[in-house]
XYZ file of C-alpha atoms in Angstrom:
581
model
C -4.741 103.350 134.037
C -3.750 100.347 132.344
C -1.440 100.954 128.926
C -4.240 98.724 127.249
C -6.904 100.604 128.242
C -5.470 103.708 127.120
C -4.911 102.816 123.714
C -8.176 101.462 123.801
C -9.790 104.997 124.567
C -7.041 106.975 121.624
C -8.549 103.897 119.175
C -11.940 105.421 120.058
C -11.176 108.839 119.967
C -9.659 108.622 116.362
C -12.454 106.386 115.256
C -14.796 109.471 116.243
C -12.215 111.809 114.759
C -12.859 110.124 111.310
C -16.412 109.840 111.371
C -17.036 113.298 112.338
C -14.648 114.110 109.455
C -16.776 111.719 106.925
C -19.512 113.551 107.808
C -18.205 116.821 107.264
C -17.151 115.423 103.793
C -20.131 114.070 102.759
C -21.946 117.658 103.529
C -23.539 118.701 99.921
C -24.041 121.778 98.353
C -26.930 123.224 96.444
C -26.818 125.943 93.718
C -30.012 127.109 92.158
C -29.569 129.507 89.009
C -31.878 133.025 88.307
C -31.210 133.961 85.091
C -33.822 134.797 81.738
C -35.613 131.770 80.295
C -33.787 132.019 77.105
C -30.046 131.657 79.221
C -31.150 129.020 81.718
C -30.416 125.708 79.270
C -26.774 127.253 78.013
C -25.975 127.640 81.559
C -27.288 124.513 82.876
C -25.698 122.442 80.283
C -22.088 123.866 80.926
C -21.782 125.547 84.073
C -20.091 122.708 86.155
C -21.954 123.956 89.451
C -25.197 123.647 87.553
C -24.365 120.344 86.116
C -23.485 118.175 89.377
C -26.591 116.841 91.456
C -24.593 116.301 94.752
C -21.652 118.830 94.874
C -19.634 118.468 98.199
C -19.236 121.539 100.109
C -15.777 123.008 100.647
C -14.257 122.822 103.875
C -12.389 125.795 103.699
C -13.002 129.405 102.633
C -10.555 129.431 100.167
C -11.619 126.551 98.150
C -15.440 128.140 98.186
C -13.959 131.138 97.118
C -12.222 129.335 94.578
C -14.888 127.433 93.224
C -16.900 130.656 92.805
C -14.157 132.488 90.556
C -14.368 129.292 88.329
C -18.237 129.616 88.315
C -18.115 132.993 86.912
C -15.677 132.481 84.363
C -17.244 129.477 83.115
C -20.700 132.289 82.806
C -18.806 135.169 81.045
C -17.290 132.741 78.907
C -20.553 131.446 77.667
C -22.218 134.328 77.673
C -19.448 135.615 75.537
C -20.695 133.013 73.169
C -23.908 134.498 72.616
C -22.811 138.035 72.406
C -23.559 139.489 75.875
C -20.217 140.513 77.035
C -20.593 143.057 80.080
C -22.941 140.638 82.233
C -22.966 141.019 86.278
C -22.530 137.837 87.833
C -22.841 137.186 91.865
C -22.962 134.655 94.192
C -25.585 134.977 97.279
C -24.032 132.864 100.137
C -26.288 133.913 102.750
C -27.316 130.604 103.342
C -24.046 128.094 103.778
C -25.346 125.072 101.941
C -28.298 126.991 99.091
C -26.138 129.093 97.000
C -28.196 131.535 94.358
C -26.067 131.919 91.503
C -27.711 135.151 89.814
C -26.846 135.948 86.230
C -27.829 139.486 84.625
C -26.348 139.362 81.087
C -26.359 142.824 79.839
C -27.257 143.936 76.304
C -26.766 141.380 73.835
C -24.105 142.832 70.928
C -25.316 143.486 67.705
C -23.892 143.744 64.159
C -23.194 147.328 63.467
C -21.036 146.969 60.723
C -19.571 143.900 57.787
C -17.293 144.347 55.768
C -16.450 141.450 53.403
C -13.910 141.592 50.814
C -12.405 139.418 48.023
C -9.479 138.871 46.537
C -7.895 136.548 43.925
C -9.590 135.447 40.221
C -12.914 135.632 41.783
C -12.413 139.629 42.304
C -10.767 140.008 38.747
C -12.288 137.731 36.113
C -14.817 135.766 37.747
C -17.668 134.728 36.117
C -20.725 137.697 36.717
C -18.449 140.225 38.135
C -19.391 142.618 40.397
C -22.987 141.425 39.836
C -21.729 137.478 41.541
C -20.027 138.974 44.876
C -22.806 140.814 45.278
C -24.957 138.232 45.460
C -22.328 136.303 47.904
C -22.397 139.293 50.166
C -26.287 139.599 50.464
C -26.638 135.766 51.264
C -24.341 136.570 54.449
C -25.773 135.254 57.553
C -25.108 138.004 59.949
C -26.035 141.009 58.140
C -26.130 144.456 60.480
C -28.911 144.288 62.990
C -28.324 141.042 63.388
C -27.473 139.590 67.356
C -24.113 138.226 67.444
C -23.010 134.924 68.616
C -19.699 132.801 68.437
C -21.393 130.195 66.460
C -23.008 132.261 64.289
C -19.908 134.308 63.210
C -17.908 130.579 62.820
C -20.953 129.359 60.839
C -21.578 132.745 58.371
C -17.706 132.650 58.005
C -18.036 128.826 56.429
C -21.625 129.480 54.407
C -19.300 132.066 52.471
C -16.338 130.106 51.937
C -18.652 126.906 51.006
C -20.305 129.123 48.322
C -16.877 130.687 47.306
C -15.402 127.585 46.979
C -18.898 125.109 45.714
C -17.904 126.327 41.813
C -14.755 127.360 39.913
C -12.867 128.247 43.092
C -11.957 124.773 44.976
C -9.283 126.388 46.866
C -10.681 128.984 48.107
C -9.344 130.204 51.887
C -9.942 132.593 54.645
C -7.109 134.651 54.510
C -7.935 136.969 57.533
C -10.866 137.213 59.590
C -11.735 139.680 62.838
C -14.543 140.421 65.063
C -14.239 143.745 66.730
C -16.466 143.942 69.687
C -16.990 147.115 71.559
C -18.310 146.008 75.123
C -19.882 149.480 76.123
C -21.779 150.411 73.254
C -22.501 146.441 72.544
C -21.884 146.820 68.866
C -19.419 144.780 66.441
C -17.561 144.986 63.435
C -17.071 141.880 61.189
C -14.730 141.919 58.480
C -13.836 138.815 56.478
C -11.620 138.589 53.603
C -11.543 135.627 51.251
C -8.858 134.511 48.814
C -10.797 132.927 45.732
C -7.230 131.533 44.289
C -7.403 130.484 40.497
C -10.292 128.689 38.667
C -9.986 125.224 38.033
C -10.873 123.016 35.540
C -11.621 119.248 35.522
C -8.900 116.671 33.801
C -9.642 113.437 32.764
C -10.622 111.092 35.802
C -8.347 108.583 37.743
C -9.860 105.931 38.962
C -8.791 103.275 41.379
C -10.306 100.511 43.264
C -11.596 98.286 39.756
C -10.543 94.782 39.727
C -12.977 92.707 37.971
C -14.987 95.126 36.147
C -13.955 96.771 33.497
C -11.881 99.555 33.425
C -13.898 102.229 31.232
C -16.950 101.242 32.916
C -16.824 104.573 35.328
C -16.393 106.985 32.362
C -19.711 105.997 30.990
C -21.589 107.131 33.664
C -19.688 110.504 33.683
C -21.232 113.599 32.485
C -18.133 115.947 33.582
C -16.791 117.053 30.249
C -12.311 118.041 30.426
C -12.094 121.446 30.157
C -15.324 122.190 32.237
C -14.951 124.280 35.221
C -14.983 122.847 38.635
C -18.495 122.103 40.196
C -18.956 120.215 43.581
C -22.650 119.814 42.798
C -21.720 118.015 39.533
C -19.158 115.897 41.186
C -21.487 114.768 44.119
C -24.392 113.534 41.172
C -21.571 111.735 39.366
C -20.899 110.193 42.914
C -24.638 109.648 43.774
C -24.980 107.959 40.152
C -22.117 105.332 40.676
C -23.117 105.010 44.103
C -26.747 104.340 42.960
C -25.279 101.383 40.371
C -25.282 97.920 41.324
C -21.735 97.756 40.767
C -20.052 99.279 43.687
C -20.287 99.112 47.488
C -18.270 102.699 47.864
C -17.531 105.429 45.718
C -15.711 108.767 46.660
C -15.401 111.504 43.892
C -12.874 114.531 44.467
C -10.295 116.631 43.370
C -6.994 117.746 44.772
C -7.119 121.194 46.103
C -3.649 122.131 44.383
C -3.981 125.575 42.763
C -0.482 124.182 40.965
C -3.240 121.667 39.188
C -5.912 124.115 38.290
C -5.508 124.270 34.689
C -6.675 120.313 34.333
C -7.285 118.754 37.858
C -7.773 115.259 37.748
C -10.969 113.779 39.068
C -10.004 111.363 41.341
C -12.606 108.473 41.840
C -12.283 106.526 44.782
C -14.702 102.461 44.318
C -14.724 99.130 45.987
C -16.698 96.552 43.769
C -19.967 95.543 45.355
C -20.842 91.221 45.075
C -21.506 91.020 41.589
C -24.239 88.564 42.239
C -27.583 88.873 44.444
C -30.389 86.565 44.857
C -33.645 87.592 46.745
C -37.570 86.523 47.310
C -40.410 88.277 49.129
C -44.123 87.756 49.357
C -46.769 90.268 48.889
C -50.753 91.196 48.476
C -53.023 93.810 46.110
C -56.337 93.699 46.281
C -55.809 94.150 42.639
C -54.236 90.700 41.579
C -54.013 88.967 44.924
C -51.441 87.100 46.732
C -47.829 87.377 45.638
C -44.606 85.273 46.028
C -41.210 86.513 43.994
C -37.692 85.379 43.075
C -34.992 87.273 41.679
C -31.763 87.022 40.552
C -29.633 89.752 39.842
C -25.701 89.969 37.860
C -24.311 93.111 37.742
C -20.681 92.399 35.758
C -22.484 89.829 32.750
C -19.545 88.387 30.888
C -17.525 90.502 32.673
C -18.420 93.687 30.285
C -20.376 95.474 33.362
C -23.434 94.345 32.059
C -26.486 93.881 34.290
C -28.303 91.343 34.192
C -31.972 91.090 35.939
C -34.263 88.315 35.727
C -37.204 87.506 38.001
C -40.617 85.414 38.698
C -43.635 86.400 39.506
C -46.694 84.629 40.790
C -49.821 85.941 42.156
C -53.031 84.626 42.193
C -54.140 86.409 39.177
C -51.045 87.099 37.404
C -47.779 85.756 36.602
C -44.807 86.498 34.895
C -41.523 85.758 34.065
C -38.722 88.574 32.886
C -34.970 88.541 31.751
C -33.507 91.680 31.099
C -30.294 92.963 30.511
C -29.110 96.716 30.734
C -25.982 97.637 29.007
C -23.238 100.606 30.348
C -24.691 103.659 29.274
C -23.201 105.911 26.633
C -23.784 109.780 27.714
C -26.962 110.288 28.775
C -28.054 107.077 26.676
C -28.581 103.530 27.998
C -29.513 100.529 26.510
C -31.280 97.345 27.116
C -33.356 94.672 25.811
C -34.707 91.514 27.041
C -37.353 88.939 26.914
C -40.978 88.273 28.723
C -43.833 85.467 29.635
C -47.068 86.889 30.964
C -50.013 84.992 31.780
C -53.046 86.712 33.619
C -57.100 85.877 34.484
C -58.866 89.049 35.160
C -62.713 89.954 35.066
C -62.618 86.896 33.061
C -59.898 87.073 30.564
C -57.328 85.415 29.950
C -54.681 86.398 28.175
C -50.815 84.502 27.655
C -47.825 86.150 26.018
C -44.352 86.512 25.298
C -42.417 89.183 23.900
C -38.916 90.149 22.965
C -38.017 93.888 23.113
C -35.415 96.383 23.764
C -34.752 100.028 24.227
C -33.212 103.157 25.093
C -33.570 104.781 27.873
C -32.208 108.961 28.079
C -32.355 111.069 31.552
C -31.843 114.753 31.642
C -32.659 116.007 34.859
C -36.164 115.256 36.247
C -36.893 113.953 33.013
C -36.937 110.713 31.415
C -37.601 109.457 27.486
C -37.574 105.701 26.242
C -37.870 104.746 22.795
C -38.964 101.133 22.900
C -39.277 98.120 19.882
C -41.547 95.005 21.190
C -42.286 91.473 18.964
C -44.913 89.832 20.725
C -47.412 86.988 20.191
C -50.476 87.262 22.472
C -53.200 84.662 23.136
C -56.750 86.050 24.267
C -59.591 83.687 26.030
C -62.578 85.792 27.315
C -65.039 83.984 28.837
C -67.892 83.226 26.895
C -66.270 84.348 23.571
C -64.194 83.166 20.609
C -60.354 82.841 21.775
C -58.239 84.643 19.447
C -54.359 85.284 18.749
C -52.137 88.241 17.624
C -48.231 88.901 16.597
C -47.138 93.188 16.848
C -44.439 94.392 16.054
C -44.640 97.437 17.718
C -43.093 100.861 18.715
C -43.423 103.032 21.609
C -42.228 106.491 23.122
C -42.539 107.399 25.980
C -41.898 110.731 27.808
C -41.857 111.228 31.826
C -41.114 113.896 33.987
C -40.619 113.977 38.203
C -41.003 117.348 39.510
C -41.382 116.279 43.045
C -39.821 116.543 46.003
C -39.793 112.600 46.878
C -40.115 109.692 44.401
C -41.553 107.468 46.787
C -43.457 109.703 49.345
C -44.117 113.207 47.349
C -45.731 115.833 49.385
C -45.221 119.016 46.818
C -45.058 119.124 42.552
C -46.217 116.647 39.768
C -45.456 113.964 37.499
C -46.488 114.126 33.866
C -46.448 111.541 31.005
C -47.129 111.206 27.898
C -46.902 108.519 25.446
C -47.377 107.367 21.931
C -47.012 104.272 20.433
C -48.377 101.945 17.395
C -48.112 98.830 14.805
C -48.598 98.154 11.190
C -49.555 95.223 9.005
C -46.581 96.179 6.710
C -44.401 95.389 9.500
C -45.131 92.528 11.159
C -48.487 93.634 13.050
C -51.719 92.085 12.463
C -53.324 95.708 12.543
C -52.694 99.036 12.076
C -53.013 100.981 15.199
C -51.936 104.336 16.882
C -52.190 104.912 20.406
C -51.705 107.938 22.531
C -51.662 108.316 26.056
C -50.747 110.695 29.085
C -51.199 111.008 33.056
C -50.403 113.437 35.487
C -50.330 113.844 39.145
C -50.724 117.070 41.246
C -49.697 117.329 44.837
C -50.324 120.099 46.681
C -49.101 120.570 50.644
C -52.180 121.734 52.375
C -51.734 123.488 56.157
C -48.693 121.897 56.688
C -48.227 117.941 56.424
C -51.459 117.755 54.314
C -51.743 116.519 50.796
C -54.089 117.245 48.294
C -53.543 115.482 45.027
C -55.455 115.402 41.969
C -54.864 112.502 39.555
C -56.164 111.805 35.635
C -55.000 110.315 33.331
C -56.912 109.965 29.412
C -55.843 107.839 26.169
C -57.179 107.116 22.833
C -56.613 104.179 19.930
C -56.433 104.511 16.072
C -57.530 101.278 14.546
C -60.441 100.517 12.666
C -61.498 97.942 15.242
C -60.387 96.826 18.294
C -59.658 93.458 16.984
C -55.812 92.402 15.969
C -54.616 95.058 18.795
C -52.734 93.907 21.757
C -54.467 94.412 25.547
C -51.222 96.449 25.822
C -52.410 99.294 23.349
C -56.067 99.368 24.917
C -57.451 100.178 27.902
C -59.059 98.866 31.116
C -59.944 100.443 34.059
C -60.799 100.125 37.798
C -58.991 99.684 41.547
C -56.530 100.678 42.955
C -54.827 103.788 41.156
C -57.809 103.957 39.350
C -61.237 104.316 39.848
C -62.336 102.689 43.318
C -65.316 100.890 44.280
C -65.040 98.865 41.177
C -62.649 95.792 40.961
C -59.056 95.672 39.149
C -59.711 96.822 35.189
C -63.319 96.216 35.488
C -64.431 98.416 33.531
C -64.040 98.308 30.161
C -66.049 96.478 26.866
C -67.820 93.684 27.830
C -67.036 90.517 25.735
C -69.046 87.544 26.291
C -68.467 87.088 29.817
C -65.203 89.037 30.375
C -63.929 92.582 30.159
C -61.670 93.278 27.544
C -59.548 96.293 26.774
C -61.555 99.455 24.838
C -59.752 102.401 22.619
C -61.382 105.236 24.676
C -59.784 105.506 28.662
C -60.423 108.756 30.773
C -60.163 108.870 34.761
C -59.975 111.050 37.344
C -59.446 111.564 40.593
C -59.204 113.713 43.993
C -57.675 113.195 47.225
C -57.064 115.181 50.399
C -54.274 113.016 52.842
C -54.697 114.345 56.591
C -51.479 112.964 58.287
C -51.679 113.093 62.410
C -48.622 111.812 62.745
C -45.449 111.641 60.597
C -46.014 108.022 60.110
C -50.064 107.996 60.115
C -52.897 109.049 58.198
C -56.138 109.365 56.665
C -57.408 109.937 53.096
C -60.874 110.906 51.547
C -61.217 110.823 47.987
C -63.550 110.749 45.024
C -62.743 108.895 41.484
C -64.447 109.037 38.405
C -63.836 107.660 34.868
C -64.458 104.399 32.540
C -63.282 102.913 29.324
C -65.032 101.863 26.614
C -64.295 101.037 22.585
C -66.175 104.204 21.353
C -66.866 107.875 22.651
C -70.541 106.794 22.512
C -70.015 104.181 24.761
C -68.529 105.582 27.927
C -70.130 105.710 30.464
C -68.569 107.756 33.445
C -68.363 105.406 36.912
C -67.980 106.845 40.029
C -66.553 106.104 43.479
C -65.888 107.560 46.399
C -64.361 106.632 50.052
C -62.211 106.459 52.870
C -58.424 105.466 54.070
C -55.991 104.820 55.784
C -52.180 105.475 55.303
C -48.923 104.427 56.518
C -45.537 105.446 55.132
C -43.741 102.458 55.296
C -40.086 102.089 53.379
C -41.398 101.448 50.126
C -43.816 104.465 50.335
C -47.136 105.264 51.922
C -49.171 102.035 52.044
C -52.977 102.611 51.258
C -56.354 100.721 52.517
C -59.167 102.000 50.987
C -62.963 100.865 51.661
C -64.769 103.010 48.619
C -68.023 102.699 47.423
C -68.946 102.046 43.421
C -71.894 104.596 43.185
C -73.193 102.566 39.875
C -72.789 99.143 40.821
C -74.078 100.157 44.187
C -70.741 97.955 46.250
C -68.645 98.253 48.921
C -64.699 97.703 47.826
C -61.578 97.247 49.744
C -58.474 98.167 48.684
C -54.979 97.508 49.262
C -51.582 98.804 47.804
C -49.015 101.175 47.833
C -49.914 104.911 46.663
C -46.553 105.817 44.878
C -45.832 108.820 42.279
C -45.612 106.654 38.880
């Protein structure tokens, strides 16, 4: 045979050699898992057998071997996780390319005994006693009887130290910590044992980061008082409050964890300065006053004294106004402002132009809100059909608010109340004398679930011998949306010539039940009722009643309503956002 050919035919050989070999190679493997439904999605997740679609098959007996010892350590080890720590695991390899991985995990381990212990101020002189760790030790997470797991134990071990260390005790530490598990009996012991270290108590703050505001702007937003013991809650408000400012882009509030510090740790304050300046527009529509366009214009470091400074215009088709306000640092719970106003509106044919100057002060505590407000203002009035008249109040006005609710702009649960009083004299300024008092509250109630139920009213009265030589401010119109639907925007009220003007009397109410399908969609039913008129002998109660729709956009559930005015015997859309005042 020819040398040629034979290398020809060893060429070919190997070349078969090889691809029998890829082949070989390129065998795959399938493992299918029996283990209890509650198991399967741990093990599938992180059981590197489980987790491969095509797994090559091993060549050699070894490396199957091999593979399987890794399978079953990878199980126990997970299992371990969850508290089952005598499980069987086997391999059936009766069929060379279908493994059956079967998993029996045993009994699960259970808490049979805690035992949590404390040591440092917290077990001395803290605040409560014995009373206060006994309340930390029956808001542990595992209590006995309780299954055991890995990340349960990490995560009932942090719960404690968070509350431990969440007031007075912001060094708190985990000085030793053991799970004793008995395999055979499947029972464990926990015992945890936390060092409280000293109390602290909050120093004056440092603050970095300023540059162009100025530098005691930061302290009057702070409610921490020197000398008060350490609270993260109150340090994460104080955070959420600067944060919330138009002044800064970042802010970081902490303290250093130094128990060498704890007689008067300094609050550190951590801020970058947001643009001082912002300029926006947007566009709009109500069925209440119609197409909108707006412009604003906002400085939030006036004269460089950290002022903020807010102006804006308004124009909609039935309404317009221009505003300049500006809000001054506050002082403690206090903050001040005052600014300056041009109104002009046309509705259910009156019109009515004015400008005022005011200012106030403006005091949260909590969930609650008071404003004691002073307003000089010069009003034109044109009803249609009727003598055009004028008016210049000096007037006063307090006003109290509370949010119980669970969210501002969507709430679901809890109520909003107001109340407010408010008047003139001729002796100062006024053209009348006149008291008014008013209030409002909301009610909403989660129904089977997602559901809302809210009831609404809202009822005010004015002192004056006549109507006459009161602003529209200090009476009362009613009608649309917010109000009483079926009937258009304020309505209802005293007729005047041709136009509606504002009465003493005002009392609505309302009811309506929110279905939502989905967390974005919904649909409302409701009923309103009410009126407003210049005496009790007057009023005459309207009613209306409909449908809707509701979408929670960004700025709050937007409504459409289509409600029918039972008196006036109409149909009514309307359109607007249904927000907690």
């Amino acid at each position: 045979m020819r040398p040629a050919l034979r290398r020809g035919l060893r060429l070919a050989a190997l070349a078969l050699t090889l691809a029998a070999g890829g082949a070989l190679a390129q065998e795959t493997l399938e493992v299918r898992l029996q283990a209890p439904d509650e198991l399967r999605p741990l093990l599938e997740r992180h059981v590197r057998l489980l987790r491969q679609e095509a797994l090559e098959l091993p060549e050699e007996p070894a490396d199957r071997s091999a593979m399987t010892r890794r399978a079953r350590r990878e199980v126990a080890g997970l299992l371990a996780t969850e508290g089952y720590f005598s499980p069987r695991v086997r391999f059936d390899r009766s069929d060379a390319r279908a493994w059956l991985l079967e998993v029996e995990p045993g009994p699960r381990t259970v808490i049979a005994q805690v035992e949590l212990q404390f040591v440092g101020e917290i077990a001395t002189s803290g605040p409560g006693g014995s009373e206060y760790l006994d309340l930390l030790r029956a808001g542990w997470s595992l209590p006995v009887g309780a299954p055991f797991s890995q990340g349960g134990w990490d995560g009932a071990k942090q719960a404690l130290l968070d509350a431990v260390a969440a007031r007075r005790y912001a060094a708190a530490r985990i000085v030793d910590s053991r799970a004793e598990i008995d395999p055979e009996s499947a029972r464990a012991t926990l015992r945890v044992r936390i060092d409280s270290g000293p109390t602290f108590y909050l120093g004056e703050l440092d603050v970095e980061g300023l540059e162009h505001l100025p530098v005691d702007l930061v302290e009057r937003y702070s409610q921490l008082e020197p000398g008060s013991p350490y609270d993260r809650e109150a340090l994460l408000a104080f955070q959420t409050e600067l944060q919330n400012t138009p002044h800064f882009g970042s802010v970081i509030v902490d303290i250093e964890r130094d128990p060498t510090l704890s007689s008067a740790v300094p609050v550190r304050v951590r801020v970058t300065e947001a643009l001082p300046r912002y300029a926006g527009a947007g566009a709009g529509y109500s069925t209440n006053t119609g197409a909108r366009v707006e412009f604003s214009y906002r400085d939030s470091n006036l004269r460089k004294r950290g002022w903020e400074f807010s102006s804006g215009l308004r124009i909609e088709e039935r309404r317009q106004a221009l505003f300049a306000d500006v809000f001054l640092p506050p002082r403690g719970r206090d903050r001040d402002s005052f600014g300056a106003l041009y109104e002009a509106s046309d509705l259910e044919g009156l019109k009515i132009d004015s400008q005022a100057l005011g200012a106030a002060r403006t005091t949260l505590r909590g969930d609650i809100e008071t404003q004691l407000a002073l307003r000089l203002q010069h009003e034109n009035v044109e009803p249609s059909g009727a003598p055009s008249r004028s008016t210049n109040t000096l007037s006063a006005n307090w006003t109290w608010k509370k949010r119980a609710v669970d969210n501002v702009l969507d709430p679901t649960s809890g109520y909003v109340l107001e109340f407010q009083v408010g008047g003139g004299s001729k002796t100062l300024l006024s053209d009348q004398d006149f008291l008014r008092f008013y209030s409002r509250v909301a009610r909403y109630q989660p129904v089977r679930g997602t559901d809302v139920f809210i009831l609404r009213g809202e009822a005010g009265v004015t002192l004056a011998d006549s109507r006459e030589g009161v602003p529209q401010d200090f009476l009362f119109r009613s009608g649309g949306a917010q109000s009483v639907r079926g009937y258009d925007y304020q309505s209802l009220g005293v007729k005047e010539g041709n136009a509606t003007v504002g009465g003493r009397y005002l009392a609505t109410a309302s009811a309506e039940y929110v279905r939502w399908f989905q967390p974005q969609w919904g649909a409302a039913v409701f009923v309103d009722a009410g009126d407003a008129a210049d005496t009790r002998a007057d009023y005459d109660l309207r009613v209306g009643y409909g449908v809707g729709a509701r979408w929670r956009s960004p700025a709050g559930p937007l409504a459409i309503d289509l409600a029918w005015g039972h008196q006036e015997r109409s149909l009514r859309l309307h359109f607007g956002v249904a927000v907690a005042f």
